[in-house]
XYZ file of C-alpha atoms in Angstrom:
608
model
C -23.766 31.591 -18.137
C -21.320 30.870 -15.416
C -22.284 33.920 -13.450
C -25.947 33.124 -13.592
C -25.395 29.546 -12.557
C -23.078 30.709 -9.665
C -25.552 33.187 -8.378
C -28.544 30.828 -8.435
C -26.618 28.345 -6.391
C -25.682 30.916 -3.691
C -28.241 33.605 -3.603
C -30.536 31.838 -1.019
C -27.603 31.470 1.348
C -27.115 35.306 1.424
C -30.856 36.227 1.901
C -30.216 36.885 5.495
C -27.121 39.100 4.730
C -23.534 38.235 5.316
C -22.250 34.755 6.355
C -19.725 33.410 8.673
C -16.807 31.075 8.241
C -18.603 27.986 8.981
C -21.255 28.660 6.584
C -18.685 29.666 3.890
C -16.984 26.283 4.360
C -20.444 24.490 4.142
C -21.417 26.436 1.050
C -18.055 25.471 -0.776
C -18.662 21.768 -0.084
C -22.320 22.187 -1.388
C -20.755 23.497 -4.642
C -18.659 20.190 -4.746
C -15.415 22.063 -4.175
C -13.451 20.009 -1.710
C -11.386 22.139 0.498
C -9.597 21.986 3.895
C -11.107 24.026 6.613
C -7.715 25.593 7.832
C -6.855 26.812 4.305
C -10.599 28.206 4.112
C -10.094 30.101 7.496
C -6.965 31.572 6.171
C -8.557 32.818 3.041
C -11.699 33.914 4.664
C -9.640 36.175 7.066
C -7.684 37.638 3.969
C -11.130 38.475 2.316
C -12.957 39.721 5.214
C -12.455 43.429 4.573
C -14.211 44.771 7.571
C -12.611 42.033 9.991
C -16.083 41.310 11.364
C -16.004 37.448 10.835
C -18.765 37.812 8.119
C -18.589 38.326 4.425
C -20.672 39.658 1.748
C -21.744 37.647 -1.475
C -18.891 39.273 -3.475
C -16.217 38.516 -1.032
C -17.623 34.722 -1.047
C -17.323 34.908 -4.827
C -13.575 36.078 -4.384
C -12.921 33.078 -2.083
C -14.554 30.691 -4.401
C -12.469 31.792 -7.302
C -9.162 31.546 -5.076
C -9.993 27.974 -4.285
C -11.746 26.560 -7.259
C -10.182 28.527 -10.122
C -6.586 27.372 -9.981
C -4.328 29.235 -12.588
C -2.831 25.953 -13.794
C -6.125 24.402 -14.546
C -7.217 27.713 -16.345
C -4.140 27.336 -18.648
C -4.910 23.953 -19.737
C -8.574 24.812 -20.077
C -7.755 27.753 -22.294
C -5.332 25.820 -24.568
C -8.553 23.572 -25.652
C -11.289 26.259 -25.545
C -11.860 28.173 -28.598
C -13.351 31.122 -26.777
C -11.930 30.685 -23.198
C -15.439 30.095 -22.100
C -16.480 26.444 -23.093
C -14.670 23.350 -24.323
C -16.715 21.509 -27.201
C -17.202 17.796 -27.095
C -14.842 17.629 -30.008
C -12.086 19.468 -28.145
C -12.597 17.358 -25.068
C -11.933 14.193 -27.039
C -8.705 15.962 -28.328
C -7.662 16.795 -24.688
C -8.346 13.313 -23.613
C -6.394 11.779 -26.362
C -3.433 14.100 -26.618
C -2.911 14.844 -22.902
C -4.501 12.102 -20.966
C -3.393 9.182 -23.351
C -6.883 7.803 -23.120
C -6.961 4.774 -25.429
C -10.087 3.851 -27.336
C -11.304 7.446 -26.978
C -14.839 8.244 -28.393
C -17.444 11.193 -28.255
C -19.459 8.774 -26.157
C -16.861 8.887 -23.333
C -16.479 12.584 -23.710
C -20.374 12.969 -23.589
C -20.271 10.830 -20.399
C -17.736 12.969 -18.739
C -19.795 16.141 -19.594
C -23.011 14.639 -18.115
C -21.124 13.541 -14.946
C -19.030 16.654 -14.103
C -20.599 19.560 -15.864
C -22.801 21.408 -13.166
C -24.341 24.012 -15.464
C -27.344 22.520 -17.163
C -27.284 24.933 -20.180
C -23.678 23.670 -20.911
C -24.683 19.993 -20.558
C -27.560 20.116 -22.883
C -25.290 21.742 -25.537
C -22.690 18.847 -25.085
C -20.220 21.466 -23.903
C -18.017 21.962 -20.873
C -17.526 25.076 -18.867
C -14.468 25.752 -16.726
C -16.683 24.885 -13.651
C -17.081 21.309 -15.260
C -13.559 20.938 -16.245
C -12.122 21.785 -12.841
C -14.514 19.169 -11.296
C -13.318 16.601 -13.775
C -9.712 17.485 -13.011
C -10.244 17.112 -9.356
C -12.048 13.747 -9.731
C -10.830 10.162 -9.149
C -10.573 9.898 -12.898
C -7.624 12.002 -12.982
C -5.618 10.345 -10.161
C -2.121 9.302 -10.842
C -2.916 5.692 -9.751
C -4.319 3.714 -12.768
C -8.049 2.406 -12.357
C -7.170 -0.886 -13.682
C -4.750 -1.546 -10.881
C -7.593 -0.948 -8.246
C -9.014 -4.322 -9.168
C -7.606 -7.826 -9.293
C -6.224 -8.021 -12.909
C -3.218 -10.302 -12.639
C -3.301 -14.147 -13.368
C -4.140 -15.739 -10.083
C -3.662 -19.229 -11.071
C 0.126 -19.474 -10.597
C 1.421 -21.574 -7.553
C 1.568 -19.434 -4.242
C 5.531 -19.228 -4.682
C 5.185 -16.971 -7.791
C 3.668 -14.124 -5.792
C 4.745 -11.375 -3.429
C 2.464 -11.901 -0.432
C 1.871 -8.916 1.950
C 3.249 -10.097 5.428
C 3.424 -8.735 8.955
C 5.890 -9.467 11.781
C 4.665 -9.851 15.376
C 1.282 -8.661 14.372
C -0.018 -8.612 17.805
C 2.203 -5.761 18.717
C 1.065 -2.166 18.467
C 4.222 -0.371 19.692
C 7.784 -1.851 20.943
C 9.043 -5.463 20.990
C 10.030 -5.714 24.632
C 7.345 -3.463 26.537
C 4.075 -2.396 25.690
C 0.511 -3.670 24.679
C -0.427 -6.706 22.700
C -3.641 -5.885 20.868
C -6.304 -7.446 18.650
C -6.100 -4.104 16.717
C -2.742 -5.271 15.377
C -4.338 -8.197 13.528
C -7.505 -6.179 12.489
C -5.709 -3.224 10.989
C -3.210 -5.404 9.184
C -5.920 -7.367 7.567
C -7.816 -4.360 6.594
C -4.610 -2.993 4.958
C -4.689 -6.401 2.837
C -2.046 -8.202 4.822
C -2.118 -11.989 4.108
C 0.416 -13.342 6.301
C -0.003 -12.777 10.160
C 2.326 -13.914 12.943
C 1.141 -15.351 16.120
C 3.579 -16.163 18.949
C 1.930 -18.888 21.074
C 2.721 -19.866 24.654
C 1.255 -21.948 27.413
C -1.322 -20.003 29.506
C -3.154 -20.632 32.593
C -6.294 -23.134 32.641
C -5.034 -24.843 29.641
C -5.589 -21.723 27.527
C -2.785 -20.876 24.996
C -1.788 -17.180 24.981
C -0.222 -14.927 22.404
C 2.550 -12.389 23.419
C 6.238 -11.809 22.797
C 7.908 -14.366 25.147
C 10.282 -13.405 27.883
C 9.357 -9.803 27.641
C 7.010 -7.277 29.275
C 4.390 -7.292 26.496
C 0.804 -7.873 27.576
C -0.851 -11.136 26.801
C -3.907 -12.124 24.606
C -5.835 -15.383 24.528
C -5.181 -17.443 21.412
C -8.738 -18.186 20.909
C -9.680 -14.454 20.975
C -6.983 -13.628 18.416
C -8.249 -16.148 15.820
C -11.753 -15.116 16.263
C -10.852 -11.471 15.496
C -8.831 -12.957 12.477
C -11.970 -14.938 11.443
C -14.242 -11.865 11.467
C -11.712 -9.721 9.390
C -9.813 -12.335 7.227
C -11.587 -11.861 3.931
C -12.989 -8.199 4.284
C -10.288 -6.540 1.947
C -9.093 -9.693 0.011
C -10.659 -13.048 -1.067
C -7.327 -14.633 -1.226
C -5.826 -17.014 1.346
C -4.755 -15.852 4.752
C -1.508 -17.693 6.193
C -1.184 -17.967 10.069
C 2.548 -18.070 10.719
C 2.697 -19.623 14.255
C 5.822 -19.199 16.516
C 4.861 -22.086 18.624
C 6.251 -22.453 22.050
C 3.364 -24.380 23.566
C 3.268 -27.677 25.168
C 1.614 -30.687 23.342
C -1.381 -30.370 25.477
C -2.029 -26.734 24.558
C -1.170 -27.247 20.949
C -4.073 -29.568 20.912
C -6.163 -26.737 22.312
C -4.926 -24.521 19.499
C -5.786 -27.078 16.813
C -9.209 -27.513 18.355
C -9.632 -23.580 18.401
C -8.501 -23.289 14.819
C -11.058 -26.028 13.586
C -13.812 -24.667 15.653
C -13.272 -21.041 14.662
C -12.584 -21.298 10.958
C -14.550 -24.473 10.227
C -14.652 -25.085 6.460
C -12.304 -22.078 5.760
C -9.296 -23.912 7.516
C -7.334 -25.813 4.895
C -6.643 -29.153 6.475
C -6.091 -31.505 3.484
C -4.364 -31.281 0.036
C -6.507 -30.133 -2.908
C -4.975 -32.674 -5.249
C -3.981 -36.223 -4.637
C -0.083 -36.139 -5.212
C 0.872 -32.635 -5.795
C 4.417 -31.377 -6.446
C 3.707 -27.749 -6.661
C 1.808 -25.337 -4.408
C -1.867 -24.597 -5.325
C -2.710 -21.065 -6.530
C -4.255 -18.206 -4.648
C -7.204 -18.647 -6.792
C -7.506 -22.448 -5.684
C -7.233 -21.337 -2.186
C -9.734 -18.287 -1.998
C -11.272 -17.757 1.323
C -8.896 -20.433 2.837
C -6.857 -20.052 6.071
C -3.492 -21.902 5.981
C -1.560 -22.819 9.051
C 2.263 -22.324 8.946
C 4.127 -24.446 11.562
C 6.419 -27.266 12.092
C 5.143 -30.581 10.693
C 5.496 -34.137 11.406
C 5.803 -36.608 8.333
C 4.479 -36.377 4.979
C 1.279 -34.795 3.433
C 0.327 -38.586 2.497
C 0.609 -39.586 6.177
C -1.549 -36.683 7.113
C -4.215 -37.587 4.815
C -4.301 -41.283 5.956
C -4.687 -40.073 9.561
C -7.749 -37.932 8.433
C -10.699 -38.518 10.978
C -8.571 -40.416 13.399
C -8.350 -39.339 17.241
C -4.936 -37.676 17.445
C -5.110 -36.678 21.144
C -2.081 -37.254 23.232
C 0.050 -38.247 20.008
C 3.057 -36.016 19.658
C 6.699 -36.214 18.457
C 9.849 -34.448 19.179
C 11.184 -31.889 16.583
C 14.466 -29.990 16.901
C 13.956 -26.234 17.001
C 15.910 -22.966 17.537
C 14.262 -20.802 20.250
C 14.711 -16.941 20.285
C 15.829 -15.913 23.821
C 14.581 -12.524 24.697
C 14.651 -12.277 28.323
C 15.568 -8.659 29.091
C 19.416 -8.150 28.954
C 19.852 -11.687 27.615
C 18.320 -10.260 24.317
C 21.358 -10.889 22.134
C 22.533 -14.310 23.559
C 22.874 -17.144 21.121
C 19.898 -19.177 20.208
C 19.513 -22.445 22.401
C 18.545 -25.686 20.609
C 15.820 -27.665 22.427
C 13.414 -30.314 21.628
C 9.988 -29.026 20.862
C 7.301 -31.781 21.086
C 4.763 -31.233 18.260
C 1.157 -32.327 18.736
C -0.066 -34.537 15.739
C -3.458 -32.672 15.944
C -1.843 -29.229 15.076
C 0.778 -30.826 12.874
C -1.904 -32.311 10.627
C -3.419 -28.781 10.028
C -0.094 -27.898 8.328
C -0.484 -28.510 4.397
C 1.227 -26.307 2.092
C 3.135 -24.057 4.612
C 5.289 -26.229 6.588
C 7.999 -24.147 8.457
C 11.436 -25.668 7.757
C 14.729 -24.225 9.095
C 17.056 -22.771 6.272
C 20.509 -24.483 6.269
C 21.924 -23.532 2.886
C 20.971 -23.107 -0.648
C 22.736 -26.499 -1.490
C 20.626 -28.440 1.098
C 17.468 -26.761 -0.099
C 18.024 -27.692 -3.682
C 18.804 -31.478 -2.731
C 16.216 -31.954 -0.084
C 13.646 -29.356 0.380
C 9.995 -30.225 -0.424
C 7.746 -28.108 -2.374
C 5.541 -27.291 0.614
C 8.442 -26.417 2.888
C 8.842 -22.672 3.571
C 11.823 -20.985 5.189
C 12.030 -17.968 7.586
C 15.449 -16.021 7.322
C 16.479 -13.056 9.584
C 17.241 -9.880 7.705
C 20.987 -9.970 8.574
C 21.541 -13.317 7.085
C 19.240 -12.666 4.240
C 21.046 -9.449 3.301
C 24.479 -11.256 3.551
C 23.176 -14.013 1.142
C 21.440 -11.590 -1.254
C 24.876 -9.709 -1.752
C 27.123 -12.793 -1.945
C 24.867 -15.268 -3.626
C 21.997 -13.420 -5.422
C 21.687 -16.015 -8.205
C 21.209 -18.845 -5.810
C 18.859 -16.897 -3.513
C 16.626 -16.189 -6.636
C 16.757 -19.881 -7.765
C 15.614 -20.585 -4.163
C 12.865 -18.182 -4.081
C 11.524 -19.290 -7.485
C 10.741 -22.783 -5.776
C 10.149 -22.046 -2.187
C 8.386 -19.482 -0.249
C 10.773 -17.381 1.732
C 9.853 -15.150 4.683
C 12.224 -12.416 5.747
C 11.839 -10.955 9.291
C 13.346 -8.113 11.146
C 16.492 -8.810 13.383
C 15.783 -9.139 17.114
C 17.935 -6.078 17.891
C 14.914 -3.909 16.517
C 13.497 -3.525 19.862
C 11.844 -0.307 18.939
C 9.870 -2.208 16.234
C 11.713 -0.482 13.503
C 11.733 -1.627 10.073
C 14.301 -2.697 7.199
C 13.744 -1.513 3.591
C 11.739 -4.219 2.134
C 12.788 -3.483 -1.462
C 16.098 -5.352 -1.314
C 14.418 -8.582 -0.647
C 11.534 -8.200 -3.165
C 14.395 -7.474 -5.697
C 15.534 -11.235 -5.207
C 11.968 -12.621 -5.103
C 11.221 -12.983 -1.399
C 7.500 -13.765 -1.220
C 6.898 -12.934 2.471
C 8.840 -9.732 3.704
C 7.351 -9.340 7.072
C 7.404 -5.830 8.499
C 6.285 -4.299 11.914
C 2.872 -2.927 10.481
C 2.584 -0.614 13.534
C 5.675 1.521 12.673
C 5.319 4.354 10.241
C 7.919 5.499 7.925
C 9.615 4.840 4.530
C 9.480 0.746 4.802
C 5.851 0.897 5.434
C 5.293 3.531 2.716
C 6.931 1.099 0.327
C 4.853 -1.684 1.605
C 1.731 0.004 1.311
C 2.465 1.382 -2.153
C 3.581 -1.860 -3.550
C 0.369 -3.704 -2.462
C -1.921 -0.943 -3.743
C -1.489 -3.004 -6.965
C -3.772 -5.978 -8.040
C -6.762 -4.566 -6.275
C -5.067 -4.412 -2.844
C -5.407 -8.102 -2.627
C -2.218 -8.718 -0.808
C -1.038 -10.839 -3.774
C 1.165 -9.460 -6.549
C 2.411 -11.758 -9.409
C 6.209 -11.610 -9.529
C 7.901 -10.287 -12.839
C 8.709 -13.125 -15.202
C 12.436 -12.786 -14.587
C 11.985 -13.769 -10.871
C 9.681 -16.732 -11.981
C 11.214 -18.150 -15.179
C 14.184 -20.719 -14.322
C 15.861 -19.832 -17.594
C 16.393 -16.210 -16.478
C 19.721 -15.286 -15.071
C 18.518 -12.000 -13.450
C 20.715 -10.351 -10.858
C 19.345 -7.076 -9.336
C 23.040 -6.095 -8.838
C 23.966 -6.580 -12.335
C 21.550 -5.929 -14.976
C 22.486 -7.377 -18.330
C 19.455 -7.313 -20.445
C 16.494 -4.934 -19.542
C 13.810 -2.759 -21.255
C 14.365 0.583 -19.508
C 11.699 3.043 -19.139
C 12.479 6.863 -19.390
C 10.035 8.410 -16.972
C 9.436 12.221 -16.962
C 7.421 14.067 -14.313
C 6.684 17.600 -14.442
C 5.790 18.806 -11.004
C 3.291 21.596 -11.614
C 1.863 22.629 -8.194
C 0.592 21.791 -4.812
C -2.967 21.781 -3.870
C -3.818 22.845 -0.185
C -0.936 21.123 1.290
C -0.921 20.198 5.030
C 0.352 23.088 7.304
C 3.644 22.596 9.134
C 3.246 22.152 12.910
C 6.324 24.564 13.554
C 5.532 27.426 11.331
C 2.682 29.687 10.360
C 0.142 28.853 7.639
C 2.810 30.123 5.100
C 4.905 27.026 4.998
C 8.170 26.822 2.968
C 7.434 23.683 0.936
C 9.489 21.492 -1.368
C 8.933 17.962 -3.017
C 11.218 14.988 -3.292
C 10.626 12.396 -5.731
C 12.405 9.089 -5.130
C 12.678 5.974 -7.068
C 13.048 2.522 -5.222
C 13.979 -0.681 -7.103
C 17.090 -2.428 -8.065
C 20.427 -0.607 -6.791
C 21.029 1.038 -10.116
C 17.514 2.500 -10.193
C 17.694 4.022 -6.629
C 17.624 7.743 -6.959
C 16.105 10.927 -5.791
C 15.434 14.509 -7.058
C 13.871 17.514 -5.313
C 12.386 20.833 -6.315
C 13.359 24.219 -5.122
C 11.565 25.617 -1.954
C 8.420 27.704 -2.525
C 8.461 30.335 0.363
C 5.350 31.105 2.410
C 2.855 29.119 0.287
C 1.283 25.675 1.410
C -2.059 26.581 -0.335
C -0.951 26.624 -3.942
C 2.803 26.592 -4.504
C 3.834 26.548 -8.027
C 6.971 24.552 -9.130
C 6.621 23.800 -12.775
C 9.928 21.640 -12.607
C 10.502 18.765 -14.624
C 12.574 15.647 -13.513
C 13.660 12.678 -15.725
C 14.491 9.152 -14.540
C 15.884 6.296 -16.682
C 14.618 3.205 -14.764
C 16.276 -0.197 -15.894
C 13.786 -2.532 -14.197
C 10.335 -0.780 -14.105
C 8.750 -3.983 -12.900
C 10.312 -3.655 -9.493
C 10.345 0.112 -9.236
C 8.220 2.114 -6.889
C 8.056 6.001 -7.081
C 7.615 7.989 -3.766
C 6.573 11.640 -3.571
C 7.369 13.343 -0.385
C 6.256 16.879 0.637
C 8.521 18.483 3.257
C 8.234 22.042 4.903
C 11.832 23.482 4.993
C 13.205 23.889 8.605
C 16.683 25.598 8.694
C 17.259 24.745 12.367
C 15.548 21.516 13.102
C 15.628 20.094 9.768
C 12.716 19.569 7.134
C 9.313 18.451 8.525
C 7.493 15.686 6.669
C 4.070 16.961 5.566
C 2.864 13.820 3.395
C 3.677 11.264 0.922
C 2.422 9.037 -1.779
C 4.067 5.819 -3.062
C 2.998 3.488 -5.950
C 4.477 1.116 -8.403
C 5.760 2.811 -11.483
C 3.744 0.594 -13.937
C 0.521 1.663 -12.013
C 1.162 5.278 -13.042
C -1.199 6.955 -15.343
C 0.202 9.331 -18.028
C -0.926 13.043 -18.568
C -2.207 15.539 -16.123
C -2.569 13.875 -12.786
C -3.299 14.431 -9.250
C -1.469 12.730 -6.395
C -3.483 12.358 -3.096
C -1.207 12.807 -0.061
C -1.153 10.524 2.877
C -0.054 11.198 6.514
C 2.881 9.349 8.161
C 0.392 6.743 9.440
C -0.995 6.148 6.082
C -4.235 8.319 6.401
C -5.635 10.320 3.619
C -4.825 14.093 3.726
C -7.309 14.878 0.947
C -7.752 17.384 -0.490
C -3.932 17.841 0.015
C -2.380 16.752 -3.156
C 0.298 17.268 -5.919
C -0.569 18.131 -9.526
C 1.872 16.524 -12.178
C 2.184 15.817 -15.718
C 3.532 12.370 -16.347
C 4.832 10.502 -19.475
C 7.076 7.616 -20.071
C 8.427 5.634 -23.046
C 9.933 2.160 -23.290
């Protein structure tokens, strides 16, 4: 049956005789077999017996089997096939229940899978699945490690804003270093496309009364403020419906602040939140209530009640003094202490600040006594790290009530990032990273915010919200640990190393990121000279105390004995977004781009 189907699909392509590499690649894709051109090229070379750059129908069949008929999939198929040729609908139900942990399994679901993935009509009509159908199902999005349910917004979005982790970026306008290099609109566009919900805009006085955006006292290039917010307006809600916060680092004169206020109102119109949603609130509104809204985060004069009373009045020329700390970034003076100066705040801009009032952090006691529900703090990573180690309880108490933003220290002139996990562990909502810099911190950021439909808002675990909880990430007293077991079976068409031939020496590292006690890593042995289909069949077990905060990262490397290992690809996701059973892990490049079909094949199970 399979042979008849296969020949019927490819005969026409061989009517003119042998076919070349390009036609081979196209024909594999026509047969719904995803394959990397470079791997096809190598396998083609091995199977082109006469070395003429053209192959016969039999040679093509051999290539097809090497790519499509993976041994590990044949083994699973044979375990559920009574005759090693087809799986019956009944046996497919058994496989999906026992191996894939499919809940509410029925013959209808099995029938739908057969109809969708079985290419051979004869088998489809008999409600059966051939190996061809089974391999296409196992390679489909239904068998990915990341849970389908987590691909949409499934969390309760009616909590106040301070109950969520919010995807946040630092100096969003920069696309390389902090001291020199370009400022670019692409910084904003790409962050928004990745689901970022809090963008930073450094505003300075520009020529002709036009405010500009750049990293002050540095050689970074300049953008017009109005151009920046026009780009934000265009892309703000492409990836997520939930509110966007514009975190203004405002160095403008009152006159140019008025221009900014005017630009914001003209550009965003009804989307710009410029009044309270309720009359006398004492808690922040929810992401649900703020859908499609843009919030301004800046210093503010007076109360929300006074802001409402001024609504509709002419505020031009009206401004007040506000004490502020200014970062001094002029070349070699980079590490000088902050100067305190008075910044005049324009009333027109101040009145656009409603639920995200920027307020200097003094200490936890001061916040407990005086901080208002709509006041947010920005704390540098060094101070935040010190506080998280010495006063974790107070820090968590603080983040339960107030939105807290953590930003990279000024000495990170190369735009490097800190590990965001340590600040998520204590409930910090806005952990702002340099989105333009690839590496581990951005892998964790992108992996965490895959959850909840990539909306940029993730509900914090109950122990970071509930005031009765005495959670401390460094001293776990009560928890419901998960025992996670991962059998790393094989690699599929892994990316090739730049430094070696197509026969890379590959290994996989599995890392857990979470509370300090949960941080661990394990790695496979090295499989020599095989990046196409390395087989590890190694099992790893992790006991995770706080699964609600845990991220799992899979890293594929090529062993390098002299220059060290070379990164080939990675994939990071929240532990609780992992499917059980036989699963495929699609690999991403250092920049976060898909490397499909390069992936890992695993079997996952966990119990609590």
